[in-house]
């Protein structure tokens, strides 16, 4: 990174964080030449097993998906972030198939992991080494008893341990990677219970013991701090806690467990609004944190370790909030960064992540009457439910489905025929750097029966492609209004914002049977205030958006990003939208502000415009409608989206 980036990053830290990072730097230098031996362990036994009969509760359809995925993995096939791999039968742990580069060997903290030219795409290298594909294979063994799956798991773990000595190479750089990897190892050992080689792979294996000890020593020494204490610190604490519960074999285990639990409890509260939404305002990280928290509670209950009531309370609120914001197809908002990160994977392809979380919430906390129905089954829910102790939590839960989350600034308007609209009037991300925020103040996201009509385009990438990173987190890359070609918030790097737009919700009225209203404003454009009003009229099946700008005359670009399933015919300032859902033709009409000149963009790369990213590392062309003009002499820009009849 440039010297300027380091100065900008330093400016977002407080004195305590600066002191902690200075101590980390000293420790890294000391560790370069002083790698202690892990303590000798004798008589270790793994006792955090699943109750008898647990796997019998796995629904047949979920087991079928799991086994199909496991067989694909056994053949060496996998896909990570849009890159299809055929080398997973015998992986090279430091090779990036996307760029063809191989991460250099050496002292971990010397590896320039942010440089794609030197290392390759770090996400492609790191992801297989989270060993979540091995938890899938271990789950397949637990369900089928087929030892081929267990033997492949053992082969790959031994290969990884041999190739990645403590503090050497790219896999010892990032705490979130170590934390999730530890959680995977705990579940691998649990799911391999009954296989004759399980103890020899873990508790009776000096190499495994050395790796587990050094992972925990690393996490105890280098926690994410201050402005970086987001989902990373929760993954670190959850992995450390899980390992210290299940692999309770070392002199430091009790201390590591206590410290990790304190960190987990504190940061779960800090990372979550009172409403239950995640403070990063990045939906996929809501899912990641919820998965990590549930997995940590499962380990605590399996080991008989008391957990503060606040931990379960936060997870309950997160689950209720998730149930509140999903659309009729159980899809949550597409807000902020998303990198397809999971806390625990034991399911096959095609399993609905959000349905699985709601099913687990039902099993652990009990569903409320207003929760959406969950159909289908998954593997993870019965496994977690077998470990987590049920029990009443003293809290008043919502009597009806919440629509406005004041602390998070999120409002969901719902209309007939499954019209769903998310309005964003919340803070610009979490902590001083708002690492996973997008410049999306006052943006809207509209779906019809689960289909993206006005879409949040997503994330696509983090490292290595700065022009694409800038676009997908930019103001122009969202359904909102841009002035003078500027973003509402000022970026200082790919995970750093140096100035944050401040938003406030003025009206959030979802109580009416026919009309729901929302209004908010932000101050991100210095010298001007952007105010947006949204009104959803049920009888007319119509969404009306009014944008107003106070202050001097400014150049305007107003963008509406259509989902990839939407075909648009733009004539003047009217766009006819058509799509197919479940074999039925659907339609809508988008009447755009006449004061602006409108143009359709699709799949443009110089500069990027007209794209949709369904998942990390994947993008596809989609239509974006952009109106250009100025604020001079206008009282407001009115957009009306009217939905046609089904059929």
XYZ file of C-alpha atoms in Angstrom, residues 58-600:
543
model
C -31.029 -34.981 8.694
C -33.779 -34.684 6.036
C -33.299 -37.056 3.081
C -33.239 -34.253 0.495
C -30.504 -32.441 2.437
C -28.486 -35.648 2.777
C -28.821 -36.245 -0.961
C -27.492 -32.760 -1.777
C -24.633 -33.219 0.682
C -23.542 -36.557 -0.767
C -23.703 -35.216 -4.329
C -21.448 -32.326 -3.301
C -19.085 -34.660 -1.456
C -18.764 -36.885 -4.515
C -17.976 -33.856 -6.660
C -15.257 -32.869 -4.199
C -13.887 -36.416 -4.180
C -13.492 -36.125 -7.955
C -11.446 -32.957 -7.401
C -14.088 -30.500 -8.602
C -15.017 -27.301 -6.793
C -15.849 -23.677 -7.476
C -14.548 -20.764 -5.451
C -15.721 -17.248 -6.262
C -16.637 -18.042 -9.849
C -13.439 -19.985 -10.619
C -14.009 -23.656 -11.414
C -11.273 -25.895 -10.100
C -10.448 -29.459 -11.005
C -7.364 -29.790 -8.798
C -8.938 -30.395 -5.415
C -8.061 -34.066 -5.306
C -4.471 -32.985 -4.624
C -4.443 -29.219 -4.035
C -1.474 -26.885 -4.119
C -2.269 -24.790 -1.057
C -0.457 -21.662 -2.246
C -1.520 -21.638 -5.908
C -4.065 -19.205 -7.343
C -5.739 -20.773 -10.394
C -7.244 -17.418 -11.382
C -3.923 -15.668 -12.075
C -1.665 -18.706 -12.233
C 0.545 -17.224 -9.543
C 1.859 -18.959 -6.462
C 2.211 -17.133 -3.158
C 5.840 -16.842 -2.028
C 7.153 -18.805 0.924
C 8.721 -17.188 3.961
C 7.921 -15.552 7.257
C 4.171 -14.963 7.196
C 4.207 -11.270 8.020
C 6.658 -10.576 5.177
C 4.288 -11.906 2.497
C 2.694 -8.964 0.581
C -0.725 -10.587 0.455
C -2.456 -7.467 -0.884
C -0.311 -7.522 -4.047
C -1.991 -9.602 -6.727
C 1.093 -9.207 -8.922
C 3.198 -10.966 -6.301
C 0.804 -13.352 -4.578
C -2.164 -13.775 -6.888
C -5.790 -13.402 -5.830
C -5.501 -13.906 -2.083
C -9.162 -14.879 -1.707
C -8.669 -17.750 -4.164
C -5.698 -18.982 -2.135
C -7.244 -18.538 1.289
C -10.694 -19.994 0.667
C -9.827 -23.717 0.278
C -7.616 -23.436 3.360
C -10.600 -22.529 5.499
C -11.182 -26.300 5.124
C -14.923 -25.902 4.840
C -14.973 -28.280 1.896
C -13.434 -30.801 4.308
C -16.310 -30.274 6.759
C -18.586 -31.228 3.873
C -16.634 -34.438 3.287
C -16.607 -35.169 7.024
C -20.376 -34.637 7.167
C -20.780 -37.058 4.266
C -18.832 -39.640 6.271
C -20.978 -39.017 9.364
C -24.165 -39.632 7.385
C -23.064 -42.513 5.178
C -20.233 -44.199 7.109
C -18.303 -44.379 3.828
C -14.641 -44.269 4.868
C -13.509 -42.862 1.516
C -14.683 -39.440 2.669
C -12.841 -39.692 5.987
C -9.650 -40.875 4.331
C -9.693 -37.941 1.887
C -10.161 -35.524 4.784
C -7.206 -37.038 6.620
C -5.038 -36.954 3.509
C -5.736 -33.266 2.914
C -5.262 -32.212 6.516
C -1.896 -33.964 6.686
C -0.937 -32.337 3.376
C -1.923 -28.876 4.631
C -0.116 -29.274 7.956
C 3.050 -30.408 6.174
C 2.949 -27.520 3.689
C 2.080 -24.755 6.150
C 4.387 -24.833 9.130
C 3.508 -22.353 11.879
C 4.176 -18.729 10.904
C 5.377 -19.699 7.444
C 3.522 -18.727 4.306
C 0.384 -16.913 3.300
C -2.021 -18.871 5.515
C -0.614 -17.412 8.740
C -1.331 -13.758 7.957
C -5.011 -13.142 8.655
C -6.748 -13.929 11.942
C -10.149 -14.541 10.377
C -8.617 -17.348 8.325
C -7.094 -18.968 11.406
C -10.320 -18.635 13.378
C -12.562 -20.178 10.733
C -9.996 -22.913 10.082
C -10.000 -23.864 13.768
C -13.791 -24.030 13.753
C -13.619 -26.309 10.713
C -11.125 -28.605 12.457
C -13.400 -28.898 15.490
C -16.301 -29.976 13.311
C -14.146 -32.281 11.210
C -13.040 -34.103 14.352
C -16.631 -34.260 15.602
C -18.018 -35.569 12.327
C -15.261 -38.175 11.995
C -16.136 -39.677 15.377
C -16.590 -43.380 14.736
C -13.922 -43.524 12.036
C -11.031 -45.652 13.349
C -8.445 -43.089 12.273
C -9.988 -40.030 13.949
C -7.893 -40.023 17.116
C -4.731 -40.738 15.159
C -5.452 -37.751 12.954
C -6.049 -35.322 15.826
C -5.391 -35.954 19.514
C -2.774 -38.665 19.016
C -1.015 -36.748 16.231
C 1.867 -34.460 17.368
C 1.675 -32.471 14.105
C -2.038 -31.742 14.582
C -1.491 -30.788 18.211
C 1.313 -28.435 17.194
C -0.878 -26.768 14.565
C -3.856 -26.382 16.905
C -1.659 -24.886 19.626
C 0.092 -22.438 17.301
C -3.218 -21.325 15.774
C -4.533 -20.472 19.220
C -1.297 -18.811 20.331
C -1.440 -16.633 17.184
C -5.066 -15.626 17.792
C -4.346 -14.780 21.425
C -1.472 -12.525 20.362
C -2.894 -10.692 17.332
C -6.618 -9.935 17.734
C -8.204 -7.473 15.335
C -8.199 -4.112 17.047
C -10.082 -0.837 17.213
C -11.212 0.304 13.779
C -10.771 -3.244 12.433
C -12.846 -4.935 15.152
C -15.679 -5.961 12.850
C -16.692 -9.466 11.728
C -13.013 -10.458 11.716
C -12.665 -10.242 15.487
C -15.834 -12.310 15.936
C -14.466 -15.050 13.665
C -11.198 -14.991 15.592
C -12.944 -15.222 18.958
C -15.422 -17.895 17.815
C -12.665 -20.086 16.374
C -10.446 -19.626 19.414
C -13.317 -20.377 21.774
C -14.465 -23.444 19.826
C -10.972 -24.900 19.776
C -10.358 -24.174 23.461
C -13.626 -25.950 24.309
C -13.331 -28.982 22.050
C -9.514 -29.326 22.068
C -9.086 -28.635 25.782
C -5.657 -30.242 25.897
C -3.135 -27.476 26.585
C -1.979 -25.585 29.697
C -3.332 -22.352 28.167
C -6.707 -23.783 27.097
C -8.672 -22.436 30.063
C -7.209 -18.943 29.665
C -7.719 -18.934 25.902
C -11.301 -20.085 26.362
C -12.108 -17.400 28.942
C -10.451 -14.618 26.961
C -12.134 -15.675 23.716
C -15.554 -15.833 25.367
C -15.131 -12.335 26.808
C -14.107 -11.035 23.395
C -16.949 -12.822 21.645
C -19.561 -11.489 24.050
C -18.253 -7.927 23.868
C -17.916 -7.808 20.103
C -21.210 -9.545 19.372
C -22.886 -6.739 21.306
C -20.713 -4.052 19.710
C -21.308 -5.377 16.187
C -25.094 -5.601 16.535
C -27.736 -2.907 16.779
C -30.360 -3.245 19.492
C -32.821 -4.042 16.691
C -30.783 -7.136 15.798
C -29.297 -5.929 12.510
C -25.543 -6.072 12.041
C -23.802 -2.709 12.448
C -21.671 -3.196 9.365
C -24.911 -2.858 7.384
C -23.620 -5.558 5.064
C -26.180 -8.337 4.973
C -23.849 -11.231 4.248
C -21.797 -10.328 7.303
C -24.995 -10.455 9.341
C -25.249 -14.059 8.175
C -21.585 -14.784 8.868
C -21.687 -13.353 12.396
C -24.910 -15.207 13.187
C -23.409 -18.500 11.979
C -20.247 -17.942 14.000
C -22.213 -17.059 17.124
C -24.443 -20.121 16.866
C -21.415 -22.360 16.310
C -19.685 -20.887 19.377
C -22.751 -21.459 21.575
C -22.923 -25.037 20.308
C -19.327 -25.604 21.470
C -20.015 -24.025 24.837
C -23.035 -26.227 25.445
C -21.225 -29.333 24.227
C -18.407 -28.629 26.688
C -20.651 -27.491 29.537
C -19.138 -23.989 29.525
C -21.540 -21.285 30.793
C -22.200 -18.500 28.300
C -23.391 -15.008 29.263
C -27.096 -14.544 28.580
C -26.243 -11.557 26.385
C -24.664 -13.861 23.801
C -27.871 -15.834 23.264
C -29.894 -12.624 23.395
C -27.896 -11.024 20.589
C -28.227 -14.159 18.444
C -31.979 -14.264 19.096
C -32.363 -10.630 18.052
C -30.260 -11.218 14.947
C -32.489 -14.147 13.989
C -35.713 -12.204 14.521
C -34.282 -9.307 12.485
C -33.381 -11.662 9.646
C -36.896 -13.102 9.661
C -38.265 -9.559 9.498
C -36.309 -8.266 6.503
C -36.375 -11.185 4.045
C -38.673 -11.062 1.043
C -41.295 -13.700 0.253
C -38.602 -15.976 -1.214
C -36.514 -15.667 1.980
C -33.911 -13.426 0.320
C -32.536 -10.698 2.599
C -31.416 -7.283 1.358
C -28.316 -7.025 -0.823
C -26.608 -4.293 1.162
C -22.928 -3.430 1.554
C -20.037 -5.802 0.937
C -20.521 -9.530 0.404
C -17.760 -12.103 -0.039
C -19.696 -15.375 0.312
C -18.121 -15.996 3.722
C -19.657 -18.714 5.915
C -18.989 -19.730 9.487
C -19.746 -23.440 9.121
C -20.544 -25.424 5.981
C -21.875 -28.971 6.175
C -24.425 -28.752 3.361
C -24.375 -29.428 -0.333
C -24.872 -26.993 -3.191
C -28.398 -25.658 -3.570
C -29.053 -25.330 0.167
C -30.617 -21.969 0.985
C -28.346 -20.259 3.496
C -31.044 -17.942 4.845
C -33.691 -20.639 5.110
C -31.136 -22.734 6.978
C -30.454 -19.928 9.463
C -34.169 -19.408 10.047
C -34.667 -23.143 10.505
C -31.868 -23.162 13.089
C -33.416 -20.139 14.766
C -36.710 -21.983 14.961
C -35.025 -25.044 16.492
C -32.962 -23.059 18.992
C -35.153 -20.077 19.891
C -38.613 -20.917 18.544
C -40.294 -19.137 15.657
C -42.764 -16.305 16.073
C -46.176 -16.307 14.443
C -45.189 -13.647 11.899
C -42.029 -15.421 10.740
C -42.113 -16.510 7.094
C -42.553 -20.205 6.484
C -39.401 -22.201 5.762
C -39.726 -25.155 3.413
C -37.057 -27.739 2.657
C -34.365 -28.950 5.008
C -30.657 -28.704 5.661
C -27.894 -30.665 7.385
C -26.568 -27.947 9.672
C -29.772 -27.285 11.616
C -30.157 -30.748 13.226
C -26.417 -30.847 14.015
C -26.411 -27.484 15.798
C -29.764 -28.134 17.457
C -28.402 -31.396 18.895
C -25.673 -29.465 20.724
C -27.331 -26.188 21.712
C -29.350 -26.424 24.901
C -32.872 -25.052 24.518
C -33.992 -22.576 27.090
C -36.130 -19.510 27.531
C -34.470 -16.110 27.067
C -35.974 -13.307 29.081
C -36.742 -10.766 26.384
C -39.833 -9.325 24.761
C -39.815 -10.324 21.115
C -41.717 -8.412 18.395
C -45.437 -9.171 18.380
C -45.682 -8.368 14.669
C -43.234 -8.192 11.810
C -40.982 -5.124 12.168
C -40.690 -2.928 9.086
C -38.561 -0.038 10.345
C -35.242 -0.474 12.124
C -34.536 3.021 13.409
C -31.015 2.362 14.700
C -29.915 0.787 11.410
C -31.873 3.236 9.264
C -33.442 0.393 7.288
C -37.103 0.405 6.293
C -38.867 -2.337 4.342
C -42.040 -1.389 2.492
C -44.255 -4.281 1.416
C -47.084 -4.245 -1.090
C -49.438 -6.602 -2.913
C -48.279 -9.496 -5.080
C -45.059 -9.635 -3.059
C -43.740 -6.164 -3.838
C -40.764 -5.582 -1.519
C -38.795 -2.355 -1.191
C -35.797 -1.670 1.054
C -35.018 1.974 1.802
C -31.607 2.956 3.173
C -31.339 5.894 5.559
C -28.818 4.445 7.968
C -25.252 5.131 9.081
C -22.385 4.783 6.643
C -21.054 1.465 7.905
C -19.392 0.565 11.193
C -16.449 2.046 13.068
C -14.193 4.803 11.788
C -13.136 3.053 8.568
C -16.598 1.619 7.682
C -14.650 -1.110 5.874
C -17.566 -2.942 4.271
C -19.839 0.020 3.554
C -20.871 1.270 0.137
C -21.620 4.890 -0.784
C -25.318 4.033 -1.038
C -27.135 6.573 1.149
C -30.874 6.816 0.333
C -30.656 3.951 -2.132
C -33.649 1.717 -2.742
C -33.862 -1.940 -3.645
C -37.115 -3.237 -5.160
C -38.207 -6.821 -5.829
C -41.332 -8.415 -7.196
C -41.965 -11.965 -5.973
C -38.265 -12.280 -5.142
C -37.002 -11.009 -8.515
C -34.626 -8.037 -8.446
C -36.319 -5.201 -10.334
C -34.359 -2.227 -8.986
C -31.281 -4.112 -7.820
C -28.340 -3.525 -5.561
C -25.542 -4.569 -7.955
C -23.465 -6.312 -5.255
C -19.710 -6.426 -4.573
C -17.816 -8.593 -7.113
C -14.252 -8.120 -5.801
C -12.022 -6.837 -3.003
C -8.358 -6.947 -4.091
C -6.518 -6.752 -7.381
C -9.066 -4.906 -9.547
C -9.301 -1.393 -8.095
C -11.490 0.077 -10.842
C -14.131 -2.617 -10.267
C -13.871 -2.296 -6.487
C -14.468 1.461 -6.805
C -17.455 0.991 -9.104
C -19.369 -1.592 -7.081
C -19.075 0.460 -3.877
C -19.662 3.843 -5.562
C -22.734 6.059 -5.432
C -23.249 5.622 -9.188
C -23.251 1.867 -8.549
C -26.477 2.135 -6.509
C -30.066 3.249 -6.961
C -29.574 6.780 -5.713
C -28.603 10.257 -6.861
C -25.082 11.505 -7.535
C -23.983 15.153 -7.658
C -21.025 16.513 -9.652
C -19.726 12.996 -10.286
C -18.750 12.557 -6.635
C -19.443 9.790 -4.151
C -21.482 10.764 -1.089
C -18.716 9.396 1.157
C -14.990 9.725 0.469
C -12.953 6.570 -0.039
C -9.375 6.349 1.189
C -8.756 2.782 -0.017
C -10.563 -0.478 -0.784
C -11.632 -0.934 2.864
C -11.355 2.640 4.113
C -13.687 5.634 4.066
C -12.224 8.915 5.290
C -15.462 10.941 5.264
C -18.886 9.424 5.937
C -22.198 10.766 4.695
C -24.621 11.284 7.567
C -28.208 10.203 6.924
C -31.354 10.615 8.942
C -34.810 9.155 8.433
C -37.566 11.753 8.619
C -40.614 9.560 7.984
C -41.096 5.799 8.227
C -44.818 5.087 8.171
C -45.622 1.462 7.426
C -48.802 1.281 9.490
C -51.328 2.107 6.763
C -53.142 -0.648 4.902
C -52.911 1.053 1.505
C -49.976 3.489 1.591
C -46.509 3.108 3.124
C -44.216 6.130 3.230
C -40.543 6.756 3.871
C -38.440 9.907 3.705
C -34.779 10.523 4.545
C -31.928 12.886 3.749
C -28.128 12.946 3.853
C -25.373 15.579 3.912
C -22.719 13.750 1.928
C -22.577 16.418 -0.785
C -21.010 19.368 0.956
C -23.105 22.482 0.428
C -26.173 20.470 -0.623
C -28.638 18.114 1.022
C -30.221 15.235 -0.858
C -33.707 14.303 0.344
C -35.663 11.328 -0.987
C -39.282 10.363 -0.441
C -40.646 6.918 -1.296
C -44.344 6.058 -1.296
C -45.741 2.587 -1.998
C -49.464 2.536 -2.817
C -50.947 -0.924 -2.559
C -54.170 -0.329 -4.517
C -52.301 1.163 -7.462
C -49.399 -1.298 -7.107
C -47.163 1.706 -7.582
C -43.912 2.972 -6.080
C -43.279 6.726 -6.267
C -39.799 8.167 -5.612
C -39.174 11.899 -5.283
C -35.600 13.261 -5.115
C -34.972 16.819 -3.974
C -31.651 18.665 -3.695
C -31.194 21.880 -1.721
C -28.274 24.205 -2.312
C -26.512 25.609 -5.403
C -26.945 24.231 -8.901
C -25.149 20.892 -9.286
C -24.726 18.370 -12.070
C -26.947 15.316 -11.499
C -26.770 11.650 -12.360
C -29.679 9.509 -11.178
C -29.152 5.768 -11.579
C -31.548 2.831 -11.531
C -29.921 -0.596 -11.766
C -32.170 -3.344 -13.080
C -31.816 -6.957 -12.076
C -30.235 -9.403 -14.562
C -33.607 -11.013 -15.302
C -35.138 -7.700 -16.391
C -35.407 -6.652 -20.038
C -35.894 -2.917 -20.528
C -37.202 -0.977 -23.521
C -36.353 2.700 -22.979
C -38.138 5.343 -25.033
C -37.526 8.897 -23.893
C -38.079 8.908 -20.165
C -40.238 5.770 -20.006
C -38.883 2.238 -19.655
C -41.055 -0.842 -20.084
C -39.681 -3.677 -17.972
C -40.442 -7.347 -18.616
C -39.300 -10.611 -17.050
C -40.426 -14.183 -16.461
C -41.106 -15.741 -13.063
C -42.074 -19.407 -12.736
C -43.037 -19.508 -16.393
C -45.261 -16.413 -16.182
C -44.600 -13.148 -17.990
C -44.401 -10.171 -15.635
C -44.106 -6.479 -16.429
C -43.685 -3.022 -14.978
C -43.428 0.521 -16.274
C -40.766 2.898 -15.006
C -41.604 6.562 -15.627
C -38.407 8.530 -15.128
C -37.895 12.246 -14.394
C -38.446 14.234 -17.597
C -35.932 16.938 -16.609
C -33.090 14.460 -17.121
C -31.701 12.906 -20.289
C -31.905 9.107 -20.028
C -29.640 6.434 -21.446
C -29.428 2.671 -20.961
